[in-house]
CSV table of C-alpha atoms in Angstrom, one decimal:
chain,number,residue,atom,x,y,z
A,1,MET,CA,266.3,-100.4,208.3
A,2,HIS,CA,265.8,-102.2,204.8
A,3,GLN,CA,265.6,-100.2,201.7
A,4,SER,CA,262.1,-101.1,200.7
A,5,THR,CA,260.8,-100.0,204.1
A,6,GLY,CA,262.7,-97.0,204.1
A,7,VAL,CA,261.0,-96.1,201.0
A,8,LYS,CA,257.3,-97.4,201.8
A,9,ALA,CA,256.9,-96.5,205.5
A,10,PRO,CA,257.0,-92.6,205.1
A,11,ARG,CA,254.3,-92.7,202.4
A,12,LYS,CA,252.3,-95.3,204.4
A,13,ALA,CA,252.6,-93.0,207.4
A,14,ALA,CA,251.4,-89.9,205.6
A,15,LEU,CA,248.4,-91.8,203.9
A,16,ALA,CA,247.6,-93.0,207.5
A,17,SER,CA,247.8,-89.4,208.8
A,18,TRP,CA,245.9,-88.0,206.1
A,19,ILE,CA,243.0,-90.4,206.2
A,20,GLY,CA,242.9,-90.5,209.9
A,21,SER,CA,242.8,-86.6,210.1
A,22,ALA,CA,240.0,-86.5,207.4
A,23,VAL,CA,237.8,-88.9,209.5
A,24,GLU,CA,238.6,-87.1,212.9
A,25,TYR,CA,238.0,-83.8,211.5
A,26,TYR,CA,235.1,-84.8,209.3
A,27,ASP,CA,233.4,-85.5,212.7
A,28,PHE,CA,234.6,-82.4,214.4
A,29,PHE,CA,233.7,-80.0,211.5
A,30,ILE,CA,230.3,-81.4,211.0
A,31,TYR,CA,229.6,-80.5,214.8
A,32,GLY,CA,230.6,-76.7,214.0
A,33,THR,CA,228.5,-76.4,210.9
A,34,ALA,CA,225.6,-77.9,212.9
A,35,ALA,CA,226.2,-75.6,215.9
A,36,ALA,CA,226.3,-72.7,213.5
A,37,LEU,CA,223.2,-73.5,211.7
A,38,ILE,CA,221.0,-76.4,213.5
A,39,PHE,CA,221.6,-76.7,216.8
A,40,PRO,CA,220.4,-73.4,218.3
A,41,LYS,CA,217.1,-74.1,217.0
A,42,ILE,CA,216.9,-77.7,218.2
A,43,PHE,CA,218.9,-78.0,221.5
A,44,PHE,CA,218.0,-75.2,223.1
A,45,SER,CA,215.0,-73.0,224.0
A,46,ALA,CA,213.4,-70.9,221.2
A,47,ALA,CA,212.7,-68.1,223.5
A,48,ASN,CA,215.8,-66.3,223.0
A,49,PRO,CA,217.5,-66.9,219.7
A,50,GLN,CA,220.8,-64.9,220.3
A,51,ALA,CA,221.2,-66.8,223.9
A,52,ALA,CA,220.8,-69.9,221.9
A,53,ALA,CA,223.4,-69.1,219.3
A,54,ILE,CA,225.8,-68.3,221.9
A,55,ALA,CA,225.1,-71.4,223.9
A,56,SER,CA,225.4,-73.6,220.8
A,57,PHE,CA,228.8,-71.9,220.1
A,58,ALA,CA,229.6,-72.8,223.8
A,59,THR,CA,229.2,-76.6,223.1
A,60,PHE,CA,231.4,-76.1,220.0
A,61,GLY,CA,234.1,-74.7,222.4
A,62,VAL,CA,233.5,-77.1,225.2
A,63,ALA,CA,235.4,-80.0,223.3
A,64,TYR,CA,238.1,-77.5,223.6
A,65,ILE,CA,238.0,-77.8,227.5
A,66,ALA,CA,238.5,-81.6,227.2
A,67,ARG,CA,241.4,-81.3,225.0
A,68,PRO,CA,244.3,-80.5,227.2
A,69,PHE,CA,243.1,-83.2,229.7
A,70,GLY,CA,243.3,-85.6,226.6
A,71,ALA,CA,246.5,-84.2,225.7
A,72,VAL,CA,248.2,-85.2,229.0
A,73,ILE,CA,246.7,-88.8,229.0
A,74,LEU,CA,247.0,-89.6,225.3
A,75,GLY,CA,250.5,-87.8,225.1
A,76,HIS,CA,251.5,-90.3,228.1
A,77,ILE,CA,250.3,-93.5,226.4
A,78,GLY,CA,251.8,-92.2,223.2
A,79,ASP,CA,255.3,-91.6,224.3
A,80,LYS,CA,255.4,-94.5,226.7
A,81,PHE,CA,253.8,-97.1,224.6
A,82,GLY,CA,253.7,-96.0,221.0
A,83,ARG,CA,252.2,-93.7,218.6
A,84,LYS,CA,250.4,-96.5,217.1
A,85,LYS,CA,248.0,-97.3,220.3
A,86,VAL,CA,246.8,-93.7,220.5
A,87,LEU,CA,245.9,-93.3,216.7
A,88,THR,CA,243.8,-96.4,216.9
A,89,PHE,CA,242.0,-95.4,220.1
A,90,THR,CA,241.2,-91.8,219.0
A,91,LEU,CA,240.0,-93.0,215.7
A,92,LEU,CA,237.6,-95.3,217.5
A,93,LEU,CA,236.6,-92.8,220.2
A,94,MET,CA,235.6,-90.0,217.6
A,95,GLY,CA,233.8,-92.3,215.5
A,96,PHE,CA,231.6,-93.5,218.6
A,97,SER,CA,231.1,-90.1,220.0
A,98,THR,CA,230.0,-88.7,216.7
A,99,PHE,CA,227.4,-91.5,216.0
A,100,ILE,CA,226.0,-91.1,219.5
A,101,ILE,CA,225.2,-87.2,218.5
A,102,GLY,CA,223.2,-88.5,215.7
A,103,CYS,CA,220.9,-90.3,218.1
A,104,LEU,CA,220.4,-87.7,220.7
A,105,PRO,CA,216.9,-86.5,221.6
A,106,THR,CA,216.2,-82.8,221.0
A,107,TYR,CA,215.0,-79.9,223.4
A,108,ASP,CA,211.6,-80.3,222.3
A,109,HIS,CA,211.4,-84.1,223.6
A,110,VAL,CA,213.7,-84.1,226.6
A,111,GLY,CA,214.0,-80.4,227.6
A,112,ILE,CA,217.5,-79.2,229.4
A,113,LEU,CA,218.6,-83.1,229.2
A,114,ALA,CA,219.4,-82.6,225.5
A,115,PRO,CA,222.0,-79.8,225.7
A,116,ILE,CA,223.6,-81.8,228.7
A,117,LEU,CA,223.9,-84.8,226.4
A,118,LEU,CA,225.2,-83.0,223.8
A,119,VAL,CA,227.9,-81.5,226.0
A,120,VAL,CA,229.1,-85.1,227.1
A,121,ALA,CA,229.2,-86.5,223.5
A,122,ARG,CA,231.2,-83.1,222.6
A,123,LEU,CA,233.7,-83.8,225.3
A,124,LEU,CA,234.4,-87.2,224.1
A,125,GLN,CA,235.1,-85.7,220.5
A,126,GLY,CA,237.8,-83.3,222.3
A,127,ILE,CA,239.5,-86.0,224.3
A,128,SER,CA,239.8,-87.8,220.7
A,129,ALA,CA,241.1,-84.9,219.0
A,130,ALA,CA,243.6,-84.0,221.5
A,131,GLY,CA,245.5,-87.2,220.7
A,132,GLU,CA,244.8,-87.5,217.2
A,133,GLN,CA,246.8,-84.6,215.4
A,134,ALA,CA,249.8,-84.7,217.9
A,135,GLY,CA,249.8,-88.7,217.3
A,136,ALA,CA,249.9,-88.5,213.3
A,137,ASN,CA,252.3,-85.7,213.5
A,138,SER,CA,254.5,-87.5,215.4
A,139,MET,CA,254.4,-90.6,213.6
A,140,THR,CA,254.8,-88.9,210.3
A,141,LEU,CA,257.7,-86.9,211.2
A,142,GLU,CA,259.6,-89.8,212.6
A,143,HIS,CA,259.1,-91.8,209.5
A,144,ALA,CA,260.0,-88.9,207.3
A,145,PRO,CA,263.1,-88.5,205.3
A,146,PRO,CA,265.4,-86.0,206.9
A,147,ASN,CA,265.2,-83.2,204.4
A,148,ARG,CA,261.2,-83.4,203.8
A,149,ARG,CA,260.0,-83.6,207.3
A,150,ALA,CA,257.7,-80.5,206.7
A,151,PHE,CA,256.1,-81.9,203.4
A,152,PHE,CA,255.4,-85.3,205.0
A,153,THR,CA,253.9,-83.9,208.3
A,154,SER,CA,251.9,-81.5,206.2
A,155,PHE,CA,249.5,-84.6,205.1
A,156,THR,CA,248.1,-84.6,208.7
A,157,LEU,CA,246.8,-80.8,208.0
A,158,SER,CA,245.6,-81.7,204.4
A,159,GLY,CA,243.8,-84.5,205.9
A,160,THR,CA,242.2,-81.9,208.2
A,161,GLN,CA,241.2,-79.8,205.1
A,162,ALA,CA,239.6,-83.0,203.4
A,163,GLY,CA,237.7,-83.6,206.6
A,164,LEU,CA,236.2,-80.1,206.6
A,165,ILE,CA,235.5,-80.3,202.8
A,166,LEU,CA,233.8,-83.4,203.3
A,167,ALA,CA,231.7,-82.3,206.3
A,168,THR,CA,230.6,-79.2,204.3
A,169,LEU,CA,229.7,-81.1,201.1
A,170,VAL,CA,227.4,-83.5,203.2
A,171,PHE,CA,225.9,-80.4,204.6
A,172,ILE,CA,225.1,-78.3,201.5
A,173,PRO,CA,222.6,-80.5,200.0
A,174,LEU,CA,220.8,-81.0,203.4
A,175,THR,CA,220.6,-77.0,203.7
A,176,ARG,CA,218.5,-77.1,200.4
A,177,LEU,CA,215.7,-79.2,202.0
A,178,PRO,CA,212.6,-77.5,203.9
A,179,GLU,CA,213.4,-76.1,207.2
A,180,ALA,CA,211.2,-78.8,208.9
A,181,ASP,CA,212.8,-81.8,207.2
A,182,LEU,CA,216.2,-80.4,208.2
A,183,LEU,CA,215.4,-79.8,211.8
A,184,SER,CA,213.6,-83.0,212.2
A,185,TRP,CA,215.6,-85.7,210.8
A,186,ALA,CA,218.0,-84.7,208.1
A,187,TRP,CA,220.6,-83.2,210.2
A,188,ARG,CA,221.3,-86.5,211.7
A,189,ILE,CA,222.7,-88.0,208.6
A,190,PRO,CA,226.1,-86.4,208.6
A,191,PHE,CA,226.7,-87.7,212.1
A,192,PHE,CA,225.6,-91.4,211.1
A,193,LEU,CA,227.9,-91.4,208.2
A,194,SER,CA,230.8,-91.0,210.5
A,195,LEU,CA,230.7,-94.8,211.0
A,196,VAL,CA,231.5,-95.5,207.4
A,197,VAL,CA,234.6,-93.1,207.4
A,198,VAL,CA,235.9,-94.5,210.6
A,199,VAL,CA,236.0,-98.1,209.5
A,200,VAL,CA,238.0,-96.8,206.4
A,201,GLY,CA,240.4,-95.0,208.5
A,202,PHE,CA,240.9,-98.0,211.0
A,203,TRP,CA,241.6,-100.2,208.0
A,204,VAL,CA,244.3,-98.2,206.8
A,205,ARG,CA,246.0,-97.8,210.3
A,206,ARG,CA,246.1,-101.3,211.2
A,207,THR,CA,249.0,-102.3,209.5
A,208,LEU,CA,251.2,-99.2,210.1
A,209,PRO,CA,254.4,-99.9,211.6
A,210,GLU,CA,255.4,-98.3,214.9
A,211,THR,CA,258.3,-95.3,214.3
A,212,PRO,CA,262.0,-96.4,214.1
A,213,VAL,CA,263.1,-93.9,216.5
A,214,PHE,CA,260.5,-95.0,219.0
A,215,ILE,CA,261.6,-98.5,218.7
A,216,GLU,CA,264.9,-97.8,219.2
A,217,GLU,CA,264.2,-95.7,222.4
A,218,ALA,CA,262.1,-98.6,223.8
A,219,LYS,CA,264.9,-101.3,222.9
A,220,LYS,CA,267.2,-99.2,225.1
A,221,HIS,CA,264.7,-98.6,227.8
A,222,GLU,CA,265.0,-94.9,227.3
A,223,THR,CA,261.5,-94.0,227.1
A,224,SER,CA,260.5,-91.9,230.0
A,225,LYS,CA,258.5,-93.4,232.9
A,226,LEU,CA,256.4,-90.1,233.0
A,227,PRO,CA,256.7,-88.0,230.1
A,228,PHE,CA,254.5,-85.2,231.4
A,229,ILE,CA,257.2,-84.8,234.2
A,230,THR,CA,260.0,-84.9,232.0
A,231,LEU,CA,258.4,-82.4,229.5
A,232,PHE,CA,257.9,-79.7,231.9
A,233,ARG,CA,261.2,-80.3,233.4
A,234,ASN,CA,263.2,-80.0,230.3
A,235,ASN,CA,260.9,-78.3,227.8
A,236,TRP,CA,258.3,-76.0,229.5
A,237,ALA,CA,259.5,-73.0,227.5
A,238,ASP,CA,258.8,-75.0,224.3
A,239,VAL,CA,255.3,-75.9,225.4
A,240,LEU,CA,254.5,-72.2,226.3
A,241,ARG,CA,255.8,-71.2,222.8
A,242,ILE,CA,253.4,-73.6,221.1
A,243,VAL,CA,250.4,-72.4,223.4
A,244,PHE,CA,250.9,-69.0,221.9
A,245,ALA,CA,251.8,-70.1,218.5
A,246,ALA,CA,248.6,-72.2,218.4
A,247,LEU,CA,246.5,-69.0,218.6
A,248,ILE,CA,246.9,-69.1,214.7
A,249,SER,CA,243.9,-71.4,215.0
A,250,VAL,CA,241.5,-68.6,216.0
A,251,VAL,CA,241.6,-67.7,212.3
A,252,SER,CA,240.3,-71.1,211.3
A,253,THR,CA,237.4,-70.9,213.5
A,254,ILE,CA,236.5,-67.5,213.0
A,255,PHE,CA,236.3,-68.3,209.5
A,256,SER,CA,234.6,-71.6,209.4
A,257,VAL,CA,231.9,-71.0,212.5
A,258,PHE,CA,231.6,-67.2,213.2
A,259,THR,CA,231.7,-65.9,209.9
A,260,LEU,CA,229.2,-68.6,208.4
A,261,SER,CA,226.8,-67.7,211.4
A,262,TYR,CA,227.3,-63.6,210.9
A,263,ALA,CA,226.9,-64.1,207.0
A,264,VAL,CA,223.6,-66.1,207.4
A,265,ASN,CA,221.9,-65.0,210.5
A,266,THR,CA,222.9,-61.3,210.5
A,267,MET,CA,223.4,-60.4,206.8
A,268,GLN,CA,220.9,-62.9,205.5
A,269,ILE,CA,223.3,-64.2,202.9
A,270,ASP,CA,222.4,-67.8,201.5
A,271,ARG,CA,223.5,-70.7,203.5
A,272,SER,CA,224.7,-72.7,200.6
A,273,THR,CA,226.5,-69.9,199.5
A,274,MET,CA,228.8,-69.4,202.5
A,275,LEU,CA,229.2,-73.3,202.6
A,276,THR,CA,230.6,-73.1,199.0
A,277,VAL,CA,233.0,-70.4,200.3
A,278,LEU,CA,234.4,-72.8,202.7
A,279,VAL,CA,234.5,-75.7,200.4
A,280,LEU,CA,236.3,-73.7,197.9
A,281,ALA,CA,238.9,-72.2,200.4
A,282,ASN,CA,239.8,-75.6,201.3
A,283,ILE,CA,240.1,-77.2,198.4
A,284,VAL,CA,242.8,-74.5,197.5
A,285,ALA,CA,244.1,-75.5,200.9
A,286,LEU,CA,244.7,-79.1,199.8
A,287,GLY,CA,247.2,-77.7,197.3
A,288,ALA,CA,248.6,-74.8,199.4
A,289,ILE,CA,249.4,-77.0,202.4
A,290,PRO,CA,251.9,-79.1,200.9
A,291,ALA,CA,253.4,-76.4,198.7
A,292,TRP,CA,254.0,-74.2,201.6
A,293,ALA,CA,255.5,-77.3,203.5
A,294,MET,CA,257.8,-78.0,200.7
A,295,LEU,CA,259.1,-74.1,200.6
A,296,ALA,CA,259.6,-74.9,204.6
A,297,ASP,CA,262.0,-77.9,203.9
A,298,ARG,CA,263.9,-75.1,201.5
A,299,ILE,CA,263.9,-72.1,203.4
A,300,GLY,CA,262.9,-73.0,207.3
A,301,ARG,CA,259.9,-73.4,209.3
A,302,LYS,CA,259.9,-69.9,210.8
A,303,PRO,CA,259.6,-67.4,207.8
A,304,VAL,CA,256.8,-69.6,206.2
A,305,PHE,CA,254.8,-69.7,209.7
A,306,ILE,CA,255.3,-66.1,210.4
A,307,PHE,CA,254.1,-65.1,206.8
A,308,GLY,CA,250.9,-66.9,207.2
A,309,ALA,CA,250.0,-65.3,210.7
A,310,VAL,CA,250.9,-61.9,209.7
A,311,GLY,CA,248.9,-62.2,206.4
A,312,CYS,CA,245.8,-63.4,208.3
A,313,ALA,CA,246.2,-60.6,210.6
A,314,VAL,CA,245.7,-58.3,207.9
A,315,LEU,CA,243.3,-60.3,205.7
A,316,ILE,CA,240.6,-60.7,208.0
A,317,TRP,CA,239.6,-57.1,208.0
A,318,PRO,CA,238.6,-56.9,204.3
A,319,TYR,CA,237.0,-60.2,204.4
A,320,ILE,CA,234.5,-59.6,207.2
A,321,TRP,CA,234.0,-56.1,205.9
A,322,ALA,CA,232.9,-58.0,202.5
A,323,ILE,CA,230.3,-59.8,204.4
A,324,SER,CA,229.1,-56.9,206.1
A,325,GLN,CA,228.5,-55.5,202.5
A,326,ALA,CA,227.1,-58.7,201.2
A,327,ASN,CA,229.5,-58.3,198.4
A,328,LEU,CA,229.4,-62.1,197.1
A,329,THR,CA,232.5,-61.6,194.8
A,330,LEU,CA,234.7,-60.1,197.3
A,331,ILE,CA,233.6,-62.9,199.8
A,332,PHE,CA,234.7,-65.6,197.6
A,333,VAL,CA,238.0,-63.7,196.5
A,334,LEU,CA,239.0,-62.8,199.9
A,335,GLY,CA,237.7,-66.0,201.5
A,336,ILE,CA,240.0,-68.1,199.4
A,337,LEU,CA,242.9,-65.8,199.6
A,338,LEU,CA,242.6,-65.8,203.4
A,339,SER,CA,241.8,-69.4,204.3
A,340,GLY,CA,242.7,-71.2,201.2
A,341,VAL,CA,246.3,-69.5,200.7
A,342,VAL,CA,247.6,-67.5,203.4
A,343,TYR,CA,246.4,-69.6,206.5
A,344,SER,CA,247.7,-72.6,204.8
A,345,ALA,CA,251.2,-71.1,205.1
A,346,SER,CA,250.9,-71.3,208.9
A,347,ASN,CA,248.6,-74.3,209.1
A,348,GLY,CA,250.9,-76.4,206.8
A,349,VAL,CA,254.0,-75.9,208.4
A,350,TRP,CA,253.2,-76.0,212.2
A,351,PRO,CA,253.5,-79.9,212.5
A,352,ALA,CA,257.1,-79.6,211.6
A,353,LEU,CA,257.9,-76.5,213.4
A,354,TYR,CA,256.3,-77.7,216.9
A,355,GLY,CA,257.3,-81.4,216.6
A,356,GLU,CA,260.8,-80.7,215.9
A,357,MET,CA,261.1,-78.5,219.3
A,358,PHE,CA,261.1,-81.8,221.3
A,359,ASP,CA,263.0,-85.3,221.4
A,360,THR,CA,261.4,-88.7,220.9
A,361,ARG,CA,260.8,-89.2,224.8
A,362,VAL,CA,258.1,-86.5,225.1
A,363,ARG,CA,257.5,-85.4,221.4
A,364,LEU,CA,253.9,-86.5,221.4
A,365,SER,CA,253.2,-85.0,224.9
A,366,GLY,CA,254.4,-81.8,224.1
A,367,MET,CA,253.0,-81.3,220.7
A,368,ALA,CA,249.5,-82.6,222.3
A,369,ILE,CA,249.6,-80.4,225.4
A,370,GLY,CA,251.1,-77.1,223.8
A,371,THR,CA,248.5,-77.2,220.7
A,372,GLN,CA,245.5,-78.3,222.8
A,373,ILE,CA,245.8,-75.3,225.2
A,374,GLY,CA,246.4,-72.9,222.4
A,375,PHE,CA,243.6,-74.4,220.4
A,376,ALA,CA,241.2,-74.1,223.3
A,377,LEU,CA,241.0,-70.2,222.8
A,378,GLY,CA,240.4,-71.2,218.9
A,379,GLY,CA,237.4,-73.3,219.9
A,380,PHE,CA,236.0,-70.4,222.1
A,381,ALA,CA,236.7,-67.9,219.6
A,382,PRO,CA,233.3,-68.1,218.0
A,383,THR,CA,231.6,-67.4,221.5
A,384,ILE,CA,233.9,-64.6,222.1
A,385,SER,CA,233.1,-63.1,219.0
A,386,ALA,CA,229.3,-63.5,219.1
A,387,ALA,CA,229.8,-61.4,222.4
A,388,LEU,CA,232.1,-58.9,220.8
A,389,LEU,CA,229.7,-58.4,217.8
A,390,GLY,CA,228.3,-55.0,218.1
A,391,THR,CA,225.2,-53.7,216.2
A,392,GLY,CA,225.1,-51.6,213.1
A,393,PRO,CA,227.2,-51.6,210.0
A,394,ASN,CA,230.6,-51.6,211.7
A,395,GLY,CA,229.5,-54.0,214.6
A,396,TRP,CA,232.2,-56.6,213.0
A,397,ILE,CA,235.2,-54.4,213.9
A,398,PRO,CA,235.7,-55.8,217.4
A,399,VAL,CA,235.9,-59.4,215.9
A,400,ALA,CA,238.6,-58.5,213.6
A,401,ALA,CA,240.7,-56.7,216.0
A,402,PHE,CA,240.1,-59.8,218.1
A,403,THR,CA,241.3,-62.1,215.3
A,404,THR,CA,244.5,-60.0,214.4
A,405,ILE,CA,245.6,-59.7,218.2
A,406,THR,CA,245.6,-63.6,218.4
A,407,ALA,CA,247.3,-63.9,214.9
A,408,MET,CA,250.2,-61.6,215.9
A,409,ILE,CA,250.7,-63.0,219.0
A,410,ALA,CA,251.2,-66.4,217.3
A,411,ALA,CA,253.8,-64.7,214.8
A,412,ILE,CA,255.9,-63.4,217.6
A,413,SER,CA,255.8,-66.7,219.3
A,414,ALA,CA,257.1,-68.4,216.5
A,415,ALA,CA,259.5,-65.9,216.1
A,416,THR,CA,261.4,-66.8,219.1
A,417,ALA,CA,261.6,-70.7,218.5
A,418,SER,CA,265.0,-72.2,217.0
A,419,GLU,CA,265.0,-73.0,213.4
A,420,THR,CA,265.2,-76.8,213.1
A,421,TYR,CA,264.9,-77.7,209.1
A,422,ARG,CA,268.4,-78.7,209.0
A,423,THR,CA,268.8,-80.4,212.5
A,424,PRO,CA,269.2,-84.2,212.3
A,425,MET,CA,266.3,-86.1,213.9
A,426,GLU,CA,268.4,-87.7,216.6
A,427,ASP,CA,269.5,-83.9,217.8
A,428,LEU,CA,266.0,-82.6,217.6
A,429,GLY,CA,265.0,-81.4,221.2
A,430,ARG,CA,268.4,-81.4,222.5
A,431,LYS,CA,269.7,-78.5,224.3
A,432,PRO,CA,272.8,-77.1,222.5
A,433,VAL,CA,276.1,-77.5,224.6
A,434,ALA,CA,278.7,-74.9,224.1
A,435,ILE,CA,282.0,-76.4,222.7
A,436,ALA,CA,285.3,-74.7,224.1
A,437,GLY,CA,287.7,-73.5,221.6
């Protein structure tokens, strides 16, 4: 590789991953915000508000059902034909499906057809998201300098946080509008704006080169004919390990979707106040994610990930308690500490931790399938929590316990993985062979 390419390609891959993830997750998170605050009132019958809230959260979760299937298909394409093809497709599919949501008729206009159309569009979003992170992580990991792989792959997750910030910032002024305007036309604006960010993302990605290790394998005809079969023959234990480690995502959806709904609808805390907590936590995460990743390049992936998971298991209790007390100061402090600082430890290093479990032939498939099955529970965590939520001042306790259990499972699963931060790229995913003498 020429020296200039060696310097520019990792940075360009990181930038492309950052922007692509920001676009994808802007789209994904505006849906989550709308599912918490708006969709129960316009896409479902007004006869039973609690049932409408649970149904709306279920449409948020339904994308996660599509994600494992999307992971198998897009993982196959990415491992057989290249990372770049997957990244272009996922961006266009997400933009299209998000724009369509903004065009949908509501329950008052077409009755039960409204939530059905919403679910179809949400399934398309799920298929897109399934390939996006794994594709971007594989692309960035394979372009990165050997001793900075965690730092460069962390840009995918920084982009995710930027997408969430953008989504929330778009909604804050809209929530200040009269309720009638918000529910009739204003809620559509964030979905239409998706077209703008998709164009920007596509422009950045169109000139991104394929990764050197993939090109090398393609030249040698070493790419797998059926990556899915190869993956489960050689790496089934790693896929399973990622499924359980990816349960850390429950913390994210509980924080960004369930606690938002609980604070606004149960505790009557102002909508814009809670959205501001989300924005501030994610602004902090923009700095925390690369900082934790740099630490992981120095001391290893596992200790950083495990610290984040165990810390979240503990901090979720005082955070939800603060919401139950409507203590705004504690809500801000604990929300930023939980989501902005501690969750970022796990969130910033999992792209390297998971991606380094596999060799080039099955990396995209392994990451995509493992994470998307694990993320499926994260997607349904708000629905599960809405069902677990009890009445009275201590009704939140089952939700906190559920979050703690999933975070601890993630920590234990990561603890069983091999430490790979010093392993050369060509040796990643290769099973160690005992040497005699």
